[in-house]
PDB file of C-alpha atoms in Angstrom:
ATOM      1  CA  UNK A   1     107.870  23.988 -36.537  1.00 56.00           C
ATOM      2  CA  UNK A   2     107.556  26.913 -34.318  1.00 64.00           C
ATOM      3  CA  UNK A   3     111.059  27.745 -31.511  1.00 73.00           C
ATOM      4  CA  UNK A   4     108.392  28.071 -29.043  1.00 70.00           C
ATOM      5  CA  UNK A   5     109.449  26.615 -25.955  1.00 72.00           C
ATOM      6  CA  UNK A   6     107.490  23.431 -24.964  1.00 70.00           C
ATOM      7  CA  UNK A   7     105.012  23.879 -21.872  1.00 73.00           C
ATOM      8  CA  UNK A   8     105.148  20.763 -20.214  1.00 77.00           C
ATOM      9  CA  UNK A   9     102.888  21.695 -17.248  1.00 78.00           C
ATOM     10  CA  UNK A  10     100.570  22.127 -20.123  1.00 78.00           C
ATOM     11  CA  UNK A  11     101.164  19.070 -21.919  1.00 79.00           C
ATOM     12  CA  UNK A  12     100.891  17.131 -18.566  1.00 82.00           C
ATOM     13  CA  UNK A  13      97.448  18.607 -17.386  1.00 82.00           C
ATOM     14  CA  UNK A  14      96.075  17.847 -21.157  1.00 81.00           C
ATOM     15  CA  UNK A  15      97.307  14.208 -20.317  1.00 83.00           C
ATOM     16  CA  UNK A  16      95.679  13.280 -17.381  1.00 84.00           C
ATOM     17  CA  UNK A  17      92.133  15.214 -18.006  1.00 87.00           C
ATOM     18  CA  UNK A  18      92.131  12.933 -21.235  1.00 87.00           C
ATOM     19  CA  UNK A  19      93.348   9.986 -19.220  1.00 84.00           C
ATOM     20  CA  UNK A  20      90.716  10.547 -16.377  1.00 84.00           C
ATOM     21  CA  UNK A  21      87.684  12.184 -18.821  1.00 86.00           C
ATOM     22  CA  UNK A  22      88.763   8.156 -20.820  1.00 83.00           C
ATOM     23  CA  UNK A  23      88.540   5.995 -17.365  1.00 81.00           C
ATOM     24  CA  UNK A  24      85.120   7.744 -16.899  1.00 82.00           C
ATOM     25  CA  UNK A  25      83.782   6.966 -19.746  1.00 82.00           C
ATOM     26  CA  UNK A  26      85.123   3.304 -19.938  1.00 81.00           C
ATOM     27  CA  UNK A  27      83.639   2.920 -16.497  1.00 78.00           C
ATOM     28  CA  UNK A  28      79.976   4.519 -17.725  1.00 80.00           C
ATOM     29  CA  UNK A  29      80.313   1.853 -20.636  1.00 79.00           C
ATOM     30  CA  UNK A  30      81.489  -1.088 -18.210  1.00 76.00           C
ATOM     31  CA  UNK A  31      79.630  -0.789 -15.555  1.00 74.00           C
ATOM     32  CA  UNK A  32      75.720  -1.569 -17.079  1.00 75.00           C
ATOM     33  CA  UNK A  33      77.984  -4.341 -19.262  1.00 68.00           C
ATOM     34  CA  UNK A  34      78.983  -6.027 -16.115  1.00 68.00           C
ATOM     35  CA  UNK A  35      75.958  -5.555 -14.724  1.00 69.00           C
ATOM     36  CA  UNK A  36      74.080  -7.196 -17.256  1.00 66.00           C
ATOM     37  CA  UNK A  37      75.741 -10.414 -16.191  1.00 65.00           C
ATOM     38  CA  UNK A  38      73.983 -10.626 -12.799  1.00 61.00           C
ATOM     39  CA  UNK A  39      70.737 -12.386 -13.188  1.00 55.00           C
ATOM     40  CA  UNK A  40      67.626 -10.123 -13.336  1.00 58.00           C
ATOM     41  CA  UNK A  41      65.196  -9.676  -9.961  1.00 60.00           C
ATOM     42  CA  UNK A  42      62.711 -11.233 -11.749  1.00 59.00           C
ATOM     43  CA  UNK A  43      64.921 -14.453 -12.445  1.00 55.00           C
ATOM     44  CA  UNK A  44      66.280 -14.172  -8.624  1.00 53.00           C
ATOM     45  CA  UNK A  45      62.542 -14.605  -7.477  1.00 55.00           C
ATOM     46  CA  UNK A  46      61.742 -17.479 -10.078  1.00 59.00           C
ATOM     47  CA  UNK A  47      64.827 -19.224  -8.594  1.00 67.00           C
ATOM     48  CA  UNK A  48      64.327 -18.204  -4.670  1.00 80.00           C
ATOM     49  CA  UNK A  49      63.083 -20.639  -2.296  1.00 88.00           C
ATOM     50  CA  UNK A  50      59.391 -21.011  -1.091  1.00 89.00           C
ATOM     51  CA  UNK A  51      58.278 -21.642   1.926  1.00 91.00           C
ATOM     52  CA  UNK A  52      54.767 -23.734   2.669  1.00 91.00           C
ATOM     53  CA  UNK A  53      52.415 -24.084   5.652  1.00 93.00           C
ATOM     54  CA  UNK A  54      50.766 -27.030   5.425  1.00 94.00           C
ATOM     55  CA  UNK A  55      49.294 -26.887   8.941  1.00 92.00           C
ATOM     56  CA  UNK A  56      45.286 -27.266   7.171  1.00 92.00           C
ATOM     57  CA  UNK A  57      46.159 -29.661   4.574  1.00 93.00           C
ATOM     58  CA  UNK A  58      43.955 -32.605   4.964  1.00 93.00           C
ATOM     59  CA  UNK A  59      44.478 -36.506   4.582  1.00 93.00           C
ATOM     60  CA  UNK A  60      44.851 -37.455   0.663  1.00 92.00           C
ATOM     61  CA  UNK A  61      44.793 -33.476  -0.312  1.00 94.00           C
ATOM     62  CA  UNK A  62      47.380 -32.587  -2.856  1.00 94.00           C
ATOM     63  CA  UNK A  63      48.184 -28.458  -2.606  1.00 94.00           C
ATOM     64  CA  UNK A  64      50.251 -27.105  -5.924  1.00 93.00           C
ATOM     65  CA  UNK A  65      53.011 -24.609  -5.512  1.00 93.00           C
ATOM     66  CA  UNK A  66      55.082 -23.485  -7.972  1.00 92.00           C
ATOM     67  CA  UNK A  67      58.846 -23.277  -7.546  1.00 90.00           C
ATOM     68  CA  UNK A  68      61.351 -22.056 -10.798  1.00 87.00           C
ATOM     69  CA  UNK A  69      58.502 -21.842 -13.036  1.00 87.00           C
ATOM     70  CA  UNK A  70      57.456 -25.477 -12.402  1.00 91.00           C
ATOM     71  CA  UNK A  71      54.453 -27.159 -10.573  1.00 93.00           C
ATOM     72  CA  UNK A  72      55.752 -28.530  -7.257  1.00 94.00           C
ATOM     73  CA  UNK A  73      53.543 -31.219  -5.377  1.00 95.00           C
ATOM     74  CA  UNK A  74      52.539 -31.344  -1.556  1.00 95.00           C
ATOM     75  CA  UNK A  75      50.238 -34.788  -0.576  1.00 95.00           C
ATOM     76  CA  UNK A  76      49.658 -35.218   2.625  1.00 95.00           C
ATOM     77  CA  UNK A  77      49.526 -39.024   2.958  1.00 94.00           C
ATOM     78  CA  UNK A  78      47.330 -41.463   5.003  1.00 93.00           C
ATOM     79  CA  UNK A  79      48.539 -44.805   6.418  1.00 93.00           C
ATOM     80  CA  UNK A  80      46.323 -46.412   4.046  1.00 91.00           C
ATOM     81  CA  UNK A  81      48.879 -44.888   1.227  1.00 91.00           C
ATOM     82  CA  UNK A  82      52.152 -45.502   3.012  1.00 93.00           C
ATOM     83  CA  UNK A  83      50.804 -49.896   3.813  1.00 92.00           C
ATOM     84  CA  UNK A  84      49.679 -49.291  -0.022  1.00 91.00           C
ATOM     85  CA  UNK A  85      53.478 -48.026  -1.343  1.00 91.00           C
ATOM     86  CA  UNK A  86      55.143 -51.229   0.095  1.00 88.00           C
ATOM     87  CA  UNK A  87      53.167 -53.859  -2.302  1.00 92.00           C
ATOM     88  CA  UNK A  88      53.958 -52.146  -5.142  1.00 92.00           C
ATOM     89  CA  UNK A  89      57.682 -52.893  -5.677  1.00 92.00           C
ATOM     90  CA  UNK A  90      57.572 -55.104  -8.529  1.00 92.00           C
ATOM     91  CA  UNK A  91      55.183 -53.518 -10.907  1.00 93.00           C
ATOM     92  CA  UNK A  92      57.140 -50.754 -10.695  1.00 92.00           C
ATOM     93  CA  UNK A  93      60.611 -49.530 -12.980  1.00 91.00           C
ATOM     94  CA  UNK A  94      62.622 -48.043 -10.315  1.00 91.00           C
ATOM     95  CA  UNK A  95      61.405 -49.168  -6.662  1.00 90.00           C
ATOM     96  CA  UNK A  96      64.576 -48.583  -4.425  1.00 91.00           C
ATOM     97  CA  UNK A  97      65.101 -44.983  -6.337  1.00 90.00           C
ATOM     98  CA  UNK A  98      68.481 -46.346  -7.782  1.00 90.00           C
ATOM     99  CA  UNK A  99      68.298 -43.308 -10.037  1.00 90.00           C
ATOM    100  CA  UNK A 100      69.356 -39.942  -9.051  1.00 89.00           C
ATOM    101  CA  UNK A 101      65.889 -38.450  -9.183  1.00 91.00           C
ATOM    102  CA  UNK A 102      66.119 -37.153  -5.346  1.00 91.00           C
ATOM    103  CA  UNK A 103      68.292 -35.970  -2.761  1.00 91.00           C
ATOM    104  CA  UNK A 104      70.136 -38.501  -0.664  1.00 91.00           C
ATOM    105  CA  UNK A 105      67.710 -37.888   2.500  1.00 90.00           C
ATOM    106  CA  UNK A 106      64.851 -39.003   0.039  1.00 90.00           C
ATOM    107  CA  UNK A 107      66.002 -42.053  -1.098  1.00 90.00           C
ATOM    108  CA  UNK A 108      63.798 -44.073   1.047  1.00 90.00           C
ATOM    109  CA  UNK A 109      60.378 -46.517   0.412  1.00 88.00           C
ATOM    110  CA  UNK A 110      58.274 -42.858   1.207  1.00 92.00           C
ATOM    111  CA  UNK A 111      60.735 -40.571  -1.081  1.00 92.00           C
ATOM    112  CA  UNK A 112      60.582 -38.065   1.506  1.00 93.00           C
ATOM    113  CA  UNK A 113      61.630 -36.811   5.113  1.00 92.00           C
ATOM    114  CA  UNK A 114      58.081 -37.289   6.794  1.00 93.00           C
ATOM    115  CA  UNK A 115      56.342 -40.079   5.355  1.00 93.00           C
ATOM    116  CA  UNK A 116      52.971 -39.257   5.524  1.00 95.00           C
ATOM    117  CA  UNK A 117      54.015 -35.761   3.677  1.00 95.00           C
ATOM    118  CA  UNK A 118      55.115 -36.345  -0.216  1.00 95.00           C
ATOM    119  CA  UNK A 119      57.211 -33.414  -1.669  1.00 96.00           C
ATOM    120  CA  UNK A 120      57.890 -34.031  -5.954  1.00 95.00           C
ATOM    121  CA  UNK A 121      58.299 -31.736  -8.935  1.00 95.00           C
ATOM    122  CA  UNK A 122      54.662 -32.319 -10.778  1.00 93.00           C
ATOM    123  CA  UNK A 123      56.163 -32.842 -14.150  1.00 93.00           C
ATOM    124  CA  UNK A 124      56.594 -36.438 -16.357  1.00 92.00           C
ATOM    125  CA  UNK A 125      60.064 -37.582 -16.839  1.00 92.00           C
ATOM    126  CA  UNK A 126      58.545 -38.861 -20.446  1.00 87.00           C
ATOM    127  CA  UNK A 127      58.086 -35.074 -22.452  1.00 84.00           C
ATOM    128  CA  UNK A 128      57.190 -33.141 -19.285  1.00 81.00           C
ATOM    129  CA  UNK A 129      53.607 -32.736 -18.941  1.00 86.00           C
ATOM    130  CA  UNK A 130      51.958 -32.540 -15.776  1.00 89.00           C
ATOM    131  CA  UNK A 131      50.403 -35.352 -14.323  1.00 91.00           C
ATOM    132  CA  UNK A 132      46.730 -35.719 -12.668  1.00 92.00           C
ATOM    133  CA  UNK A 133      46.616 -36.640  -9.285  1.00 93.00           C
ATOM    134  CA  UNK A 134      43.763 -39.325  -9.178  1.00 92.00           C
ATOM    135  CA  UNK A 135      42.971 -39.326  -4.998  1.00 91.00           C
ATOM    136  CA  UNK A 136      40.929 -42.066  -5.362  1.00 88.00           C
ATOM    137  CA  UNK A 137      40.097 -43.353  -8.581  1.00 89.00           C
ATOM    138  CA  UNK A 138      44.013 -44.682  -9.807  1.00 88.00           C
ATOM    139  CA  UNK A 139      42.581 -48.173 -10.004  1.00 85.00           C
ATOM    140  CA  UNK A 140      41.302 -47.354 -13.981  1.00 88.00           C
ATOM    141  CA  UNK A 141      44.919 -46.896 -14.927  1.00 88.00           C
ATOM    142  CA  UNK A 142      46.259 -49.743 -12.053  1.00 90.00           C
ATOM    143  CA  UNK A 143      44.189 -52.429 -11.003  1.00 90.00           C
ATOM    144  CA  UNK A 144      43.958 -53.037  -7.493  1.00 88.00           C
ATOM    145  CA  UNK A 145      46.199 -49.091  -6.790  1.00 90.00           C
ATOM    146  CA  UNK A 146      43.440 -46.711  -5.131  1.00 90.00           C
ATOM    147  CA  UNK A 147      45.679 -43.706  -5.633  1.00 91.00           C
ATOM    148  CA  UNK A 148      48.739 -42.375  -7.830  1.00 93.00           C
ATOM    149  CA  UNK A 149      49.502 -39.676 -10.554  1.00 94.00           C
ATOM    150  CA  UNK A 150      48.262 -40.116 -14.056  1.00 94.00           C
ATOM    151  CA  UNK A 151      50.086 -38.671 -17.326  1.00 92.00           C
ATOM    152  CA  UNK A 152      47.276 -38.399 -19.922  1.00 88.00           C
ATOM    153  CA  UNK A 153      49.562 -37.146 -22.498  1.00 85.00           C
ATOM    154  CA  UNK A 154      51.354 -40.451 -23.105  1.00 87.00           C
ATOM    155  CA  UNK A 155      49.943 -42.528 -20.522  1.00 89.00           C
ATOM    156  CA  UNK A 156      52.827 -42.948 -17.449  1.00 94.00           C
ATOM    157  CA  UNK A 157      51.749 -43.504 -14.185  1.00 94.00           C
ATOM    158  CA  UNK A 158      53.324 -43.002 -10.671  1.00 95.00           C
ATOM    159  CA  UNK A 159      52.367 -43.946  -7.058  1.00 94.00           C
ATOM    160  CA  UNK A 160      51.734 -41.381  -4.497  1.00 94.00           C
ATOM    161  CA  UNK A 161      55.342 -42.221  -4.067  1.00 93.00           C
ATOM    162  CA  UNK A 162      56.389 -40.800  -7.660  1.00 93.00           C
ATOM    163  CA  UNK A 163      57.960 -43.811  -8.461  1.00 93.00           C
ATOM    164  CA  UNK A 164      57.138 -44.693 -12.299  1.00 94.00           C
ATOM    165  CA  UNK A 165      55.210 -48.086 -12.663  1.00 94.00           C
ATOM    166  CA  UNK A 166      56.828 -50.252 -15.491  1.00 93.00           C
ATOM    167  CA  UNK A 167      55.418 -50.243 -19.346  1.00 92.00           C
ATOM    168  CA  UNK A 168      54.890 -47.044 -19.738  1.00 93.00           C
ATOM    169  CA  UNK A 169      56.836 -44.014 -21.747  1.00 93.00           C
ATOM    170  CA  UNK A 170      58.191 -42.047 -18.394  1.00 91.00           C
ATOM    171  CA  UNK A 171      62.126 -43.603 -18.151  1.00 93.00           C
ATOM    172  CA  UNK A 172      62.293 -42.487 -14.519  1.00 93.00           C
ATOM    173  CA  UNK A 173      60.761 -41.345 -11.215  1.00 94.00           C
ATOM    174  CA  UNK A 174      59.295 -38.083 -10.320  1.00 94.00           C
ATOM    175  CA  UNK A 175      61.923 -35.788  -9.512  1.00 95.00           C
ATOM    176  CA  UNK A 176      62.068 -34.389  -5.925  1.00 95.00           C
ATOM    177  CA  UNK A 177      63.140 -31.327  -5.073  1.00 95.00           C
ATOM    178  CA  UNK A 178      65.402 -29.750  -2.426  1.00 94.00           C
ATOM    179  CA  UNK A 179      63.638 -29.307   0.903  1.00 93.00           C
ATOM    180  CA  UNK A 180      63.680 -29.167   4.219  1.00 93.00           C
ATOM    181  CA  UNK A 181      61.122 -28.338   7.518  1.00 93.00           C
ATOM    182  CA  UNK A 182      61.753 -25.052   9.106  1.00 92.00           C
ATOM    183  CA  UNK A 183      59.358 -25.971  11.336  1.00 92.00           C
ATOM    184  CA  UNK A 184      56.422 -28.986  11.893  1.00 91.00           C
ATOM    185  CA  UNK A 185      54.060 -26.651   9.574  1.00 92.00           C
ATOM    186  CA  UNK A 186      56.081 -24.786   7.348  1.00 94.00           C
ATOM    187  CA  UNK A 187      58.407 -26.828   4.746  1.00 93.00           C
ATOM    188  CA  UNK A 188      60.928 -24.350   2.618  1.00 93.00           C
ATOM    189  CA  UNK A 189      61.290 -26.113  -0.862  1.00 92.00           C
ATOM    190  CA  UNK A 190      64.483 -25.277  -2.951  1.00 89.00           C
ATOM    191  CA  UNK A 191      66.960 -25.651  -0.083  1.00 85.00           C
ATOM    192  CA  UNK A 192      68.100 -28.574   1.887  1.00 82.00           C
ATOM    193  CA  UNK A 193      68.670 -28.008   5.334  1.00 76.00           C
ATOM    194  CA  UNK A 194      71.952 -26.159   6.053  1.00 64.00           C
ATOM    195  CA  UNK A 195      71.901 -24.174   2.851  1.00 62.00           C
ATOM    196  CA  UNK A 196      71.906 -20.516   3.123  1.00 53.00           C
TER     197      UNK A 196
END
């Protein structure tokens, strides 16, 4: 070794550039890691809420939405339908909605804030296909029911209520998703009221 005298101004400025040049680059490496945790824009819009007017929907129409990459359901509902729901308690599996298949504000005989306005995620509880919607000829699949859903995958079938009918491969009722009315036209589906 060398009797050169030790430069410790030197030796301190080498320090901290190679302490600050090291938190740079361990915050160049972190910051895309930690940002690749946050869900994508693309997965914040599949997830977002969506808002509906259903100000020209007529009697018995059924519009489709989609909401998280699955069909959602809007029927606008006639009397007819809602006198119709209330005889069909015991041919069906889960009648009072005993299962949690819907928010606590839906557990009702409509399954849904408004009666005459039915809000359900359009996919089987059997192997998740998507039903048809059968307006007005349900009464091939069950006698004596003018209207209802129809799974023609493994044959389950649902009133206009989604409530599954017994004997048939679907173990429970349509699902119903979180909703609420911003206003008497619009409904926003994937919140419930209060939610920000």
């Amino acid at each position: 070794m060398s009797n050169v005298p030790v430069n410790s101004g030197r030796r301190k400025f080498l320090t901290l550039t190679t302490a600050v040049v090291g938190g740079v680059g361990a915050a160049a490496v972190a910051v895309p890691f930690v940002k690749s945790w946050s869900p994508s824009e693309k997965a914040k819009a599949a997830g977002a809420p969506v808002a509906i007017d259903i100000s020209k929907i007529e009697p018995g129409q059924l519009i489709r939405v989609e909401w998280r990459g699955k069909p959602v359901w809007i029927v606008s509902r006639t009397q007819q339908i809602l006198d119709e729901l209330a005889t069909l308690n015991d041919q069906l599996r889960d009648p009072n909605s005993d299962e949690p298949q819907q928010p606590e504000y839906a557990t009702n005989a409509a399954r849904s804030l408004k009666p005459e306005i039915f809000v359900a995620v359009g996919i089987c509880t059997h192997l998740g296909c998507s039903p048809t919607y059968l307006p007005d000829s349900f009464t091939e699949q069950v006698e004596g029911v003018e209207s209802g859903f129809f799974c023609p995958c493994h044959g389950s079938k649902f009133d206009l209520a989604g409530r599954v009918f017994q004997n048939v491969p679907a173990p429970l009722n349509l699902v119903i998703p979180p909703h609420h009315y911003v206003s008497d036209t619009k409904i926003l589906i994937g919140l419930d009221k209060g939610e920000v």
